Short mmCIF file of C-alpha atoms in Angstrom, two decimals:
data_model
loop_
_atom_site.label_atom_id
_atom_site.label_comp_id
_atom_site.label_asym_id
_atom_site.label_seq_id
_atom_site.Cartn_x
_atom_site.Cartn_y
_atom_site.Cartn_z
CA MET A 1 0.02 -0.03 -0.02
CA LYS A 2 1.33 3.41 -1.03
CA LEU A 3 0.53 5.85 1.79
CA GLY A 4 0.42 9.63 1.97
CA ILE A 5 0.46 11.60 5.17
CA ILE A 6 -1.49 14.90 5.24
CA GLY A 7 -0.22 17.08 8.09
CA LEU A 8 3.25 16.73 9.62
CA GLY A 9 2.45 17.71 13.15
CA ALA A 10 2.92 16.06 16.54
CA ILE A 11 1.18 12.80 15.64
CA SER A 12 2.68 12.21 12.18
CA PRO A 13 6.04 10.72 13.49
CA PHE A 14 4.21 7.82 15.02
CA PHE A 15 2.55 6.93 11.70
CA ILE A 16 5.83 7.46 9.81
CA GLU A 17 7.74 5.19 12.17
CA ALA A 18 5.02 2.54 11.91
CA VAL A 19 5.30 2.71 8.11
CA GLU A 20 9.05 2.22 8.40
CA ARG A 21 8.63 -0.84 10.55
CA SER A 22 6.02 -2.26 8.20
CA GLY A 23 6.95 -4.44 5.24
CA GLU A 24 3.56 -3.88 3.60
CA VAL A 25 3.29 -0.09 3.48
CA THR A 26 5.42 2.50 1.64
CA LEU A 27 5.49 6.19 2.49
CA ALA A 28 4.77 7.65 -0.95
CA ALA A 29 3.93 11.29 -0.20
CA VAL A 30 3.76 13.88 2.56
CA CYS A 31 1.87 17.18 2.79
CA ASP A 32 2.22 20.22 5.07
CA THR A 33 1.91 23.91 4.54
CA ALA A 34 5.33 24.37 6.16
CA SER A 35 8.02 23.56 3.60
CA ALA A 36 10.59 23.10 6.36
CA LYS A 37 8.64 19.98 7.38
CA THR A 38 8.36 18.47 3.88
CA GLU A 39 11.87 19.23 2.58
CA PRO A 40 13.63 16.42 4.44
CA PHE A 41 11.18 13.91 2.94
CA ALA A 42 11.64 15.33 -0.54
CA ALA A 43 15.39 14.87 -0.12
CA ARG A 44 14.70 11.17 0.47
CA GLY A 45 12.62 10.86 -2.71
CA VAL A 46 9.22 11.08 -1.07
CA ALA A 47 6.78 13.22 -3.01
CA ALA A 48 6.18 16.44 -1.06
CA PHE A 49 3.28 18.85 -1.29
CA GLY A 50 2.15 22.06 0.39
CA ARG A 51 -1.56 21.45 -0.38
CA TYR A 52 -3.40 18.26 0.11
CA GLN A 53 -5.42 18.92 -2.99
CA ASP A 54 -2.20 18.60 -5.01
CA LEU A 55 -1.21 15.38 -3.26
CA LEU A 56 -4.61 13.88 -4.05
CA ALA A 57 -4.42 14.94 -7.76
CA ALA A 58 -0.90 13.52 -8.12
CA GLY A 59 -2.08 9.90 -8.11
CA VAL A 60 0.93 8.65 -6.10
CA CYS A 61 -1.06 7.14 -3.24
CA ASP A 62 -3.50 4.34 -2.55
CA ALA A 63 -4.45 5.76 0.85
CA VAL A 64 -3.80 8.73 3.11
CA VAL A 65 -3.48 9.39 6.81
CA ILE A 66 -4.93 12.70 8.02
CA THR A 67 -3.25 14.31 11.00
CA LEU A 68 -4.46 17.88 10.45
CA PRO A 69 -6.14 20.08 13.16
CA ASN A 70 -9.57 18.66 13.93
CA HIS A 71 -11.58 21.28 12.06
CA LEU A 72 -9.90 20.34 8.80
CA HIS A 73 -10.50 16.62 8.98
CA ALA A 74 -13.90 16.56 7.19
CA ASP A 75 -12.92 18.50 4.10
CA ALA A 76 -9.58 16.68 3.64
CA ALA A 77 -11.19 13.26 4.18
CA GLU A 78 -14.10 13.92 1.79
CA ALA A 79 -11.76 15.10 -0.91
CA ALA A 80 -9.50 12.08 -0.47
CA LEU A 81 -12.40 9.65 -0.64
CA ASP A 82 -13.73 11.36 -3.72
CA ALA A 83 -10.29 10.98 -5.23
CA GLY A 84 -10.61 7.22 -4.77
CA LEU A 85 -8.22 6.92 -1.76
CA ALA A 86 -8.78 5.08 1.50
CA VAL A 87 -8.64 7.36 4.55
CA CYS A 88 -7.15 6.79 8.00
CA CYS A 89 -8.13 9.84 10.10
CA GLU A 90 -6.68 10.80 13.46
CA LYS A 91 -9.25 11.00 16.27
CA PRO A 92 -11.61 12.70 16.48
CA LEU A 93 -12.93 11.76 13.12
CA ALA A 94 -14.73 15.06 13.00
CA VAL A 95 -15.80 17.97 15.24
CA THR A 96 -19.52 17.54 14.68
CA THR A 97 -21.89 14.72 13.79
CA ALA A 98 -22.86 16.64 10.67
CA GLU A 99 -19.23 16.57 9.47
CA ALA A 100 -18.94 12.84 10.38
CA ALA A 101 -22.06 12.07 8.36
CA ARG A 102 -20.68 13.94 5.39
CA MET A 103 -17.47 11.94 5.59
CA THR A 104 -19.43 8.71 5.85
CA ARG A 105 -21.54 9.63 2.79
CA ALA A 106 -18.36 10.23 0.84
CA ALA A 107 -17.03 6.84 1.80
CA ARG A 108 -20.25 5.12 0.73
CA ARG A 109 -20.62 6.85 -2.65
CA ASN A 110 -16.98 5.97 -3.47
CA ASN A 111 -17.02 2.46 -1.93
CA GLY A 112 -14.12 3.71 0.09
CA VAL A 113 -12.72 2.91 3.51
CA LEU A 114 -12.99 5.54 6.24
CA PHE A 115 -10.96 4.49 9.31
CA THR A 116 -10.54 6.37 12.65
CA ALA A 117 -7.16 5.99 14.38
CA PHE A 118 -8.03 5.04 17.97
CA HIS A 119 -4.62 4.02 19.11
CA ARG A 120 -5.37 2.95 22.70
CA ARG A 121 -7.48 -0.02 21.69
CA TYR A 122 -4.21 -1.63 20.53
CA ASN A 123 -2.47 -1.11 23.90
CA THR A 124 -1.24 -4.46 25.09
CA ASN A 125 -2.35 -3.81 28.70
CA LEU A 126 -5.91 -2.92 27.58
CA VAL A 127 -6.06 -5.94 25.29
CA ALA A 128 -4.94 -8.15 28.18
CA LEU A 129 -7.65 -6.69 30.40
CA LYS A 130 -10.31 -7.37 27.81
CA LYS A 131 -9.32 -11.01 27.72
CA ARG A 132 -9.84 -11.25 31.54
CA LEU A 133 -13.44 -9.89 31.35
CA PRO A 134 -16.24 -12.34 32.12
CA ASP A 135 -18.23 -13.62 29.17
CA ASP A 136 -21.49 -12.43 30.82
CA PRO A 137 -21.60 -8.55 30.71
CA ALA A 138 -23.99 -8.62 33.73
CA GLU A 139 -21.01 -9.64 35.89
CA VAL A 140 -19.38 -6.21 35.27
CA SER A 141 -20.55 -3.63 37.81
CA ARG A 142 -18.62 -0.56 36.83
CA VAL A 143 -15.86 0.78 34.46
CA VAL A 144 -13.72 3.80 35.12
CA VAL A 145 -11.48 5.27 32.46
CA ARG A 146 -8.89 7.97 33.42
CA TYR A 147 -7.04 10.07 30.88
CA HIS A 148 -5.04 12.71 32.70
CA GLU A 149 -2.05 14.68 31.41
CA ASN A 150 -0.48 18.15 31.12
CA ILE A 151 -1.64 19.17 27.63
CA THR A 152 1.32 21.49 27.15
CA GLU A 153 3.61 18.51 27.25
CA HIS A 154 1.74 16.80 24.48
CA MET A 155 1.11 19.56 21.98
CA GLY A 156 4.41 19.23 20.15
CA GLY A 157 4.48 23.00 19.61
CA GLU A 158 1.05 22.98 17.94
CA GLY A 159 -1.04 25.78 19.46
CA TRP A 160 -4.24 24.69 17.72
CA TYR A 161 -4.97 22.21 20.55
CA LEU A 162 -5.82 25.22 22.74
CA GLN A 163 -7.92 27.00 20.06
CA PRO A 164 -11.54 25.81 20.37
CA GLU A 165 -12.34 26.97 16.81
CA GLN A 166 -9.71 24.56 15.51
CA CYS A 167 -9.72 21.82 18.16
CA GLY A 168 -13.49 21.87 18.64
CA GLY A 169 -13.25 22.32 22.42
CA GLY A 170 -10.71 21.01 24.92
CA CYS A 171 -10.05 17.69 26.66
CA VAL A 172 -13.43 16.19 25.81
CA ILE A 173 -12.77 16.34 22.07
CA ASP A 174 -9.00 15.67 22.38
CA ASN A 175 -8.58 12.93 25.03
CA GLY A 176 -12.23 12.06 25.14
CA PRO A 177 -12.39 9.97 21.94
CA ASN A 178 -9.57 7.68 23.02
CA ALA A 179 -11.06 7.24 26.54
CA LEU A 180 -14.51 6.60 25.16
CA ASP A 181 -13.20 4.14 22.64
CA GLU A 182 -11.42 2.26 25.42
CA ALA A 183 -14.64 1.86 27.29
CA ARG A 184 -16.49 0.92 24.13
CA PHE A 185 -13.78 -1.61 23.29
CA LEU A 186 -14.42 -3.27 26.66
CA VAL A 187 -18.23 -3.13 27.09
CA GLY A 188 -19.71 -2.26 23.64
CA ASP A 189 -21.97 0.54 22.59
CA LEU A 190 -22.39 3.44 25.04
CA THR A 191 -25.04 5.97 25.84
CA LEU A 192 -24.26 9.27 27.64
CA THR A 193 -26.17 9.82 30.89
CA ASP A 194 -24.45 12.94 32.17
CA ALA A 195 -21.48 15.22 31.58
CA SER A 196 -19.74 18.01 33.39
CA ILE A 197 -16.90 20.15 32.12
CA GLY A 198 -14.71 22.64 33.95
CA ASP A 199 -11.47 24.56 34.35
CA VAL A 200 -12.33 26.45 31.22
CA ARG A 201 -9.55 28.62 29.78
CA MET A 202 -10.19 30.76 26.72
CA GLY A 203 -13.05 28.51 25.81
CA ALA A 204 -11.21 25.20 26.14
CA GLU A 205 -12.14 22.98 29.05
CA PHE A 206 -9.25 21.44 30.92
CA CYS A 207 -11.26 18.84 32.84
CA ALA A 208 -14.42 16.81 32.44
CA GLU A 209 -16.40 13.97 33.97
CA LEU A 210 -18.60 11.85 31.60
CA ASP A 211 -21.07 9.30 32.78
CA LEU A 212 -22.33 6.66 30.39
CA LYS A 213 -23.88 3.23 30.32
CA SER A 214 -23.48 0.21 28.05
CA ALA A 215 -26.32 -1.47 26.25
CA GLU A 216 -26.34 -3.99 29.12
CA GLY A 217 -26.63 -1.14 31.65
CA VAL A 218 -23.01 -1.24 32.90
CA PRO A 219 -22.14 2.27 34.28
CA VAL A 220 -19.06 3.88 32.85
CA ARG A 221 -17.21 6.91 34.22
CA VAL A 222 -14.72 8.71 32.04
CA GLU A 223 -12.50 11.25 33.79
CA LEU A 224 -10.46 13.66 31.59
CA ASP A 225 -7.84 16.14 32.77
CA TRP A 226 -5.49 18.35 30.81
CA ALA A 227 -4.11 20.08 33.90
CA LEU A 228 -1.84 17.70 35.72
CA PRO A 229 1.36 19.52 36.79
CA THR A 230 3.37 16.95 34.84
CA GLY A 231 3.31 13.32 33.92
CA GLU A 232 0.34 11.11 32.82
CA VAL A 233 -2.34 8.92 34.32
CA LYS A 234 -4.02 6.80 31.65
CA ASP A 235 -5.72 3.66 32.95
CA VAL A 236 -8.85 1.61 33.13
CA THR A 237 -10.45 -0.04 36.17
CA VAL A 238 -13.17 -2.65 35.87
CA GLU A 239 -15.20 -3.64 38.99
CA LEU A 240 -16.90 -6.95 38.89
CA ARG A 241 -20.00 -7.87 40.88
CA ASP A 242 -18.13 -10.56 42.79
CA GLY A 243 -15.85 -7.87 44.19
CA GLU A 244 -12.83 -8.55 41.93
CA VAL A 245 -11.23 -5.43 40.51
CA LEU A 246 -9.33 -5.54 37.16
CA HIS A 247 -6.91 -2.84 36.18
CA ALA A 248 -4.98 -1.85 33.05
CA ASP A 249 -2.30 0.88 33.13
CA MET A 250 -1.86 2.08 29.50
CA LEU A 251 1.66 3.17 30.31
CA GLY A 252 2.73 0.14 32.37
CA GLY A 253 5.84 -1.45 31.05
CA TYR A 254 6.54 1.39 28.59
CA ASP A 255 9.13 3.58 30.11
CA GLY A 256 9.74 6.99 28.61
CA PHE A 257 7.46 9.77 27.24
CA LYS A 258 4.96 8.36 24.77
CA ALA A 259 6.81 5.07 24.77
CA SER A 260 3.61 3.04 24.52
CA LEU A 261 2.57 4.75 21.22
CA SER A 262 4.92 2.79 18.93
CA HIS A 263 3.14 -0.55 19.25
CA GLU A 264 -0.26 1.13 19.26
CA TYR A 265 0.35 2.86 15.96
CA ASP A 266 1.65 -0.41 14.54
CA GLY A 267 -1.74 -1.77 15.39
CA ILE A 268 -3.55 1.13 13.68
CA LEU A 269 -1.55 0.67 10.49
CA ALA A 270 -2.08 -3.10 10.44
CA ASP A 271 -5.82 -2.83 10.93
CA PHE A 272 -6.11 -0.01 8.41
CA ARG A 273 -4.33 -2.18 5.88
CA GLY A 274 -6.65 -4.99 6.75
CA ALA A 275 -9.80 -2.83 6.31
CA VAL A 276 -8.55 -1.65 2.94
CA ALA A 277 -7.83 -5.18 1.87
CA ALA A 278 -11.32 -6.39 3.04
CA GLY A 279 -13.05 -3.56 1.32
CA SER A 280 -15.63 -0.92 2.43
CA ALA A 281 -18.49 -3.45 2.73
CA ALA A 282 -16.62 -5.42 5.42
CA TYR A 283 -15.59 -2.48 7.63
CA GLN A 284 -17.73 -0.29 9.85
CA ASP A 285 -15.84 2.55 11.48
CA PRO A 286 -16.67 3.37 15.17
CA GLY A 287 -15.49 7.00 14.63
CA PRO A 288 -18.98 8.55 14.00
CA ASP A 289 -20.39 6.94 17.16
CA ILE A 290 -17.60 8.51 19.23
CA VAL A 291 -18.16 11.94 17.55
CA ALA A 292 -21.78 11.65 18.56
CA LEU A 293 -20.87 10.93 22.19
CA VAL A 294 -18.51 13.85 22.30
CA GLU A 295 -21.09 16.18 20.78
CA GLU A 296 -23.67 15.01 23.26
CA ALA A 297 -21.22 15.50 26.18
CA TYR A 298 -20.69 19.11 25.09
CA ARG A 299 -24.44 19.69 24.73
CA VAL A 300 -25.07 18.46 28.25
CA GLY A 301 -22.00 19.95 29.91
CA ARG A 302 -22.20 23.40 28.31
CA ALA A 303 -25.87 23.69 29.25
CA LYS A 304 -25.05 23.46 32.97
CA HIS A 305 -24.84 26.54 35.11
CA THR A 306 -21.69 25.31 36.87
CA ARG A 307 -18.17 24.23 35.89
CA LEU A 308 -15.90 21.80 37.59
CA ARG A 309 -12.97 23.25 39.63
CA MET A 310 -14.21 26.76 39.05
CA SER A 311 -15.73 29.23 41.54
CA SER A 312 -18.48 31.23 40.02
CA LYS A 313 -18.75 33.87 42.81
CA ASN A 314 -17.08 35.37 45.82
CA PRO A 315 -18.05 34.36 49.37
CA VAL A 316 -20.90 36.40 50.71
CA SER A 317 -20.44 38.21 54.08
CA THR A 318 -23.36 39.11 56.29
CA LYS A 319 -23.52 40.70 59.81
CA VAL A 320 -25.79 39.35 62.56
CA VAL A 321 -28.28 42.10 63.53
CA ARG A 322 -30.71 40.18 65.73
CA LEU A 323 -30.51 36.86 67.51
CA LEU A 324 -33.19 34.20 67.70
CA PHE A 325 -33.24 31.28 70.13
CA HIS A 326 -36.37 29.21 69.59
CA VAL A 327 -37.05 25.76 68.00
CA THR A 328 -40.26 24.51 66.59
CA GLU A 329 -41.48 21.13 65.16
CA LYS A 330 -44.55 22.54 63.27
CA ARG A 331 -43.42 25.73 61.53
CA GLY A 332 -45.23 25.09 58.21
CA MET A 333 -42.79 26.83 55.82
CA THR A 334 -42.69 25.91 52.15
CA LEU A 335 -39.56 25.58 49.91
CA SER A 336 -39.91 28.08 47.11
CA PRO A 337 -39.27 26.98 43.47
CA TRP A 338 -36.26 29.31 43.24
CA GLY A 339 -32.83 27.81 43.79
CA SER A 340 -31.13 31.16 43.83
CA ARG A 341 -31.85 34.70 44.95
CA ALA A 342 -30.15 37.98 44.24
CA ILE A 343 -29.78 40.07 47.40
CA PRO A 344 -29.15 43.83 47.28
CA ALA A 345 -26.71 45.32 49.79
CA GLY A 346 -28.34 46.45 52.99
CA GLN A 347 -31.20 44.02 52.97
CA ILE A 348 -31.96 41.94 56.11
CA HIS A 349 -33.10 38.34 55.96
CA GLU A 350 -33.76 35.53 58.47
CA LEU A 351 -31.57 32.39 58.90
CA VAL A 352 -33.43 29.14 59.70
CA THR A 353 -31.81 25.76 60.25
CA THR A 354 -33.82 22.56 59.43
CA THR A 355 -33.32 18.83 59.50
CA ASP A 356 -36.24 18.19 57.16
CA ARG A 357 -34.05 18.02 54.04
CA PRO A 358 -36.36 19.91 51.66
CA SER A 359 -35.35 19.41 48.05
CA ALA A 360 -38.29 20.09 45.72
CA ALA A 361 -40.47 23.13 45.28
CA GLY A 362 -43.42 23.00 47.69
CA ASP A 363 -41.67 20.74 50.23
CA ARG A 364 -42.90 21.49 53.73
CA VAL A 365 -40.44 22.55 56.41
CA ASP A 366 -41.72 21.99 59.92
CA ARG A 367 -38.66 21.31 62.08
CA ALA A 368 -36.81 24.60 62.44
CA GLY A 369 -34.16 26.17 64.58
CA PHE A 370 -33.85 29.99 64.37
CA LEU A 371 -30.46 31.68 64.32
CA GLY A 372 -31.49 35.29 63.77
CA PHE A 373 -31.44 38.05 61.17
CA VAL A 374 -28.45 39.08 59.14
CA GLU A 375 -27.65 42.19 57.04
CA PHE A 376 -25.98 41.79 53.68
CA GLN A 377 -22.92 43.95 53.46
CA ASP A 378 -22.55 43.81 49.67
CA PRO A 379 -24.79 42.77 46.74
CA ALA A 380 -24.95 38.95 46.74
CA MET A 381 -26.17 35.90 44.89
CA LEU A 382 -27.23 33.03 47.15
CA CYS A 383 -27.54 29.61 45.56
CA ARG A 384 -28.81 26.27 46.76
CA GLY A 385 -25.71 24.27 47.78
CA ASP A 386 -23.81 27.21 49.27
CA GLU A 387 -22.13 26.31 52.58
CA VAL A 388 -22.98 28.48 55.56
CA TRP A 389 -20.30 29.34 58.08
CA VAL A 390 -20.06 31.32 61.27
CA ARG A 391 -16.93 33.48 61.83
CA GLN A 392 -16.37 34.72 65.34
CA ALA A 393 -13.40 36.46 66.89
CA GLY A 394 -11.05 34.08 68.71
CA ARG A 395 -12.75 30.94 67.50
CA ALA A 396 -12.38 28.64 64.51
CA ASP A 397 -14.91 29.04 61.76
CA HIS A 398 -17.94 26.83 62.39
CA ARG A 399 -19.92 25.21 59.50
CA ILE A 400 -23.68 25.40 60.16
CA GLY A 401 -24.84 23.56 57.06
CA THR A 402 -25.80 23.95 53.42
CA LEU A 403 -28.26 26.38 51.85
CA ALA A 404 -31.37 24.42 51.03
CA GLY A 405 -33.45 27.23 49.55
CA PHE A 406 -35.90 29.86 50.56
CA ASP A 407 -39.27 30.24 52.17
CA GLU A 408 -41.19 33.44 51.16
CA CYS A 409 -43.99 33.56 53.69
CA HIS A 410 -42.69 36.95 54.93
CA TYR A 411 -41.71 38.34 51.60
CA PRO A 412 -41.36 41.19 50.62
CA ASN A 413 -40.29 42.05 54.18
CA HIS A 414 -37.66 39.29 54.21
CA TYR A 415 -36.79 35.75 53.06
CA ASN A 416 -36.42 32.82 55.37
CA ILE A 417 -33.11 31.40 54.23
CA LEU A 418 -33.34 27.66 54.89
CA ILE A 419 -30.17 25.80 55.91
CA ASP A 420 -29.84 22.00 55.83
CA SER A 421 -28.15 21.13 59.16
CA ASP A 422 -27.35 18.07 61.20
CA ARG A 423 -29.37 19.60 64.08
CA LEU A 424 -31.65 22.53 64.77
CA TRP A 425 -29.13 25.16 65.55
CA THR A 426 -30.17 28.37 67.28
CA ALA A 427 -28.13 31.45 68.30
CA GLY A 428 -27.69 30.04 71.78
CA ASP A 429 -26.27 26.76 70.57
CA ILE A 430 -23.31 28.43 68.93
CA SER A 431 -22.92 31.46 71.22
CA LEU A 432 -23.88 33.75 68.29
CA GLN A 433 -23.50 37.47 69.09
CA PRO A 434 -24.76 40.60 67.27
CA GLY A 435 -22.07 41.71 64.89
CA ASP A 436 -20.78 38.18 64.25
CA GLU A 437 -20.16 37.33 60.61
CA ILE A 438 -22.15 34.70 58.77
CA ARG A 439 -20.58 33.65 55.45
CA PHE A 440 -22.04 31.92 52.44
CA VAL A 441 -19.32 30.05 50.52
CA GLU A 442 -19.89 28.39 47.18
CA GLY A 443 -19.98 24.65 47.44
CA PRO A 444 -20.87 21.96 44.84
CA GLN A 445 -23.76 23.74 43.19
CA GLU A 446 -26.89 22.16 41.82
CA GLU A 447 -28.28 23.04 38.38
CA ILE A 448 -30.68 25.71 39.51
CA GLY A 449 -32.68 28.51 38.01
#
């Protein structure tokens, strides 16, 4: 097979080295807009091009590998397929499902092979783990895939990884496809159930947590992180219902930076060759399914009001202006539908602790301990999930509980600010004094209106 490589960035050396180790594939052409990258190949007699359109028109290749920035995958792949070439495309296959569908249509109309390069599925440690899985999927209770790294150590000088308009996002679209394919390799088709993204920098998320389930209902957690100080954590843990835990470290036994990739890219090249030999009718690429999962993860994660590892607001400081000391078991308050409230500076509201655990609009709150009234020193936004602390001179800060929501029976005079607590605290129970500070600190926030 005569192979061309379109894009001579950070990933291309692994393909080139795999070609050199293969006795069945010849590097026939390379393409990059930077002539300094193509000139060494031209000196060796490899056809060199600055535009992929010219490479495709030259007729020197049977197939191409595409290692361009993500947003260029679809156009290059469609053009190559229309030129009659088989295509191996670096993950992700595309940025959107619409692009992936366009690429798939091009493969079908040309009876061509479209192949996504998921290198981790060839990792010897992952393959060994798969062989240890029970035949009955019901015996698997949980799968956790971790893909953690410092992205700046893996960019190879290519800044497009951090440009969402070129990458398509951040760690979800970069590391996510490999991690999702690992899970899919072990337990089959996946459906997304939840996704959270966070540590967003210039539009690119540096961490994410994806929750999925297999067709048999096996829960899968994918944890992605671009922000390790240094080093890598890339592994898979499978928990079985009998209590046994199976583990595969992708990097285990491969010393040195990116040392595991050599045998993985050998696997990609061998399977790509096999797919081309078998023909388009015999090969179904998993790439579009992974693109769909990534797109859905972004839809869910970007719709949330919160972001992992990111504070959305400053702590709120209030001053106690009146103490209350009573407890009741039949107060009859009602949780309002609003999970957040904007409080202007200078307003005074009442703090009420409860052990009733109200969670839904209309929930009744009867058991109540009354702390008192506080004045808001600055404009504030209170949100369900905020932690409530007392700060007193000469004493360690004391956590009262978590903001549960609001009761509006006295509104517009004031809100009853309801605090989930482990007991019915009153001013006397914590030696509260006028002038003490009550702080609302952002905790793990719910998705609230």
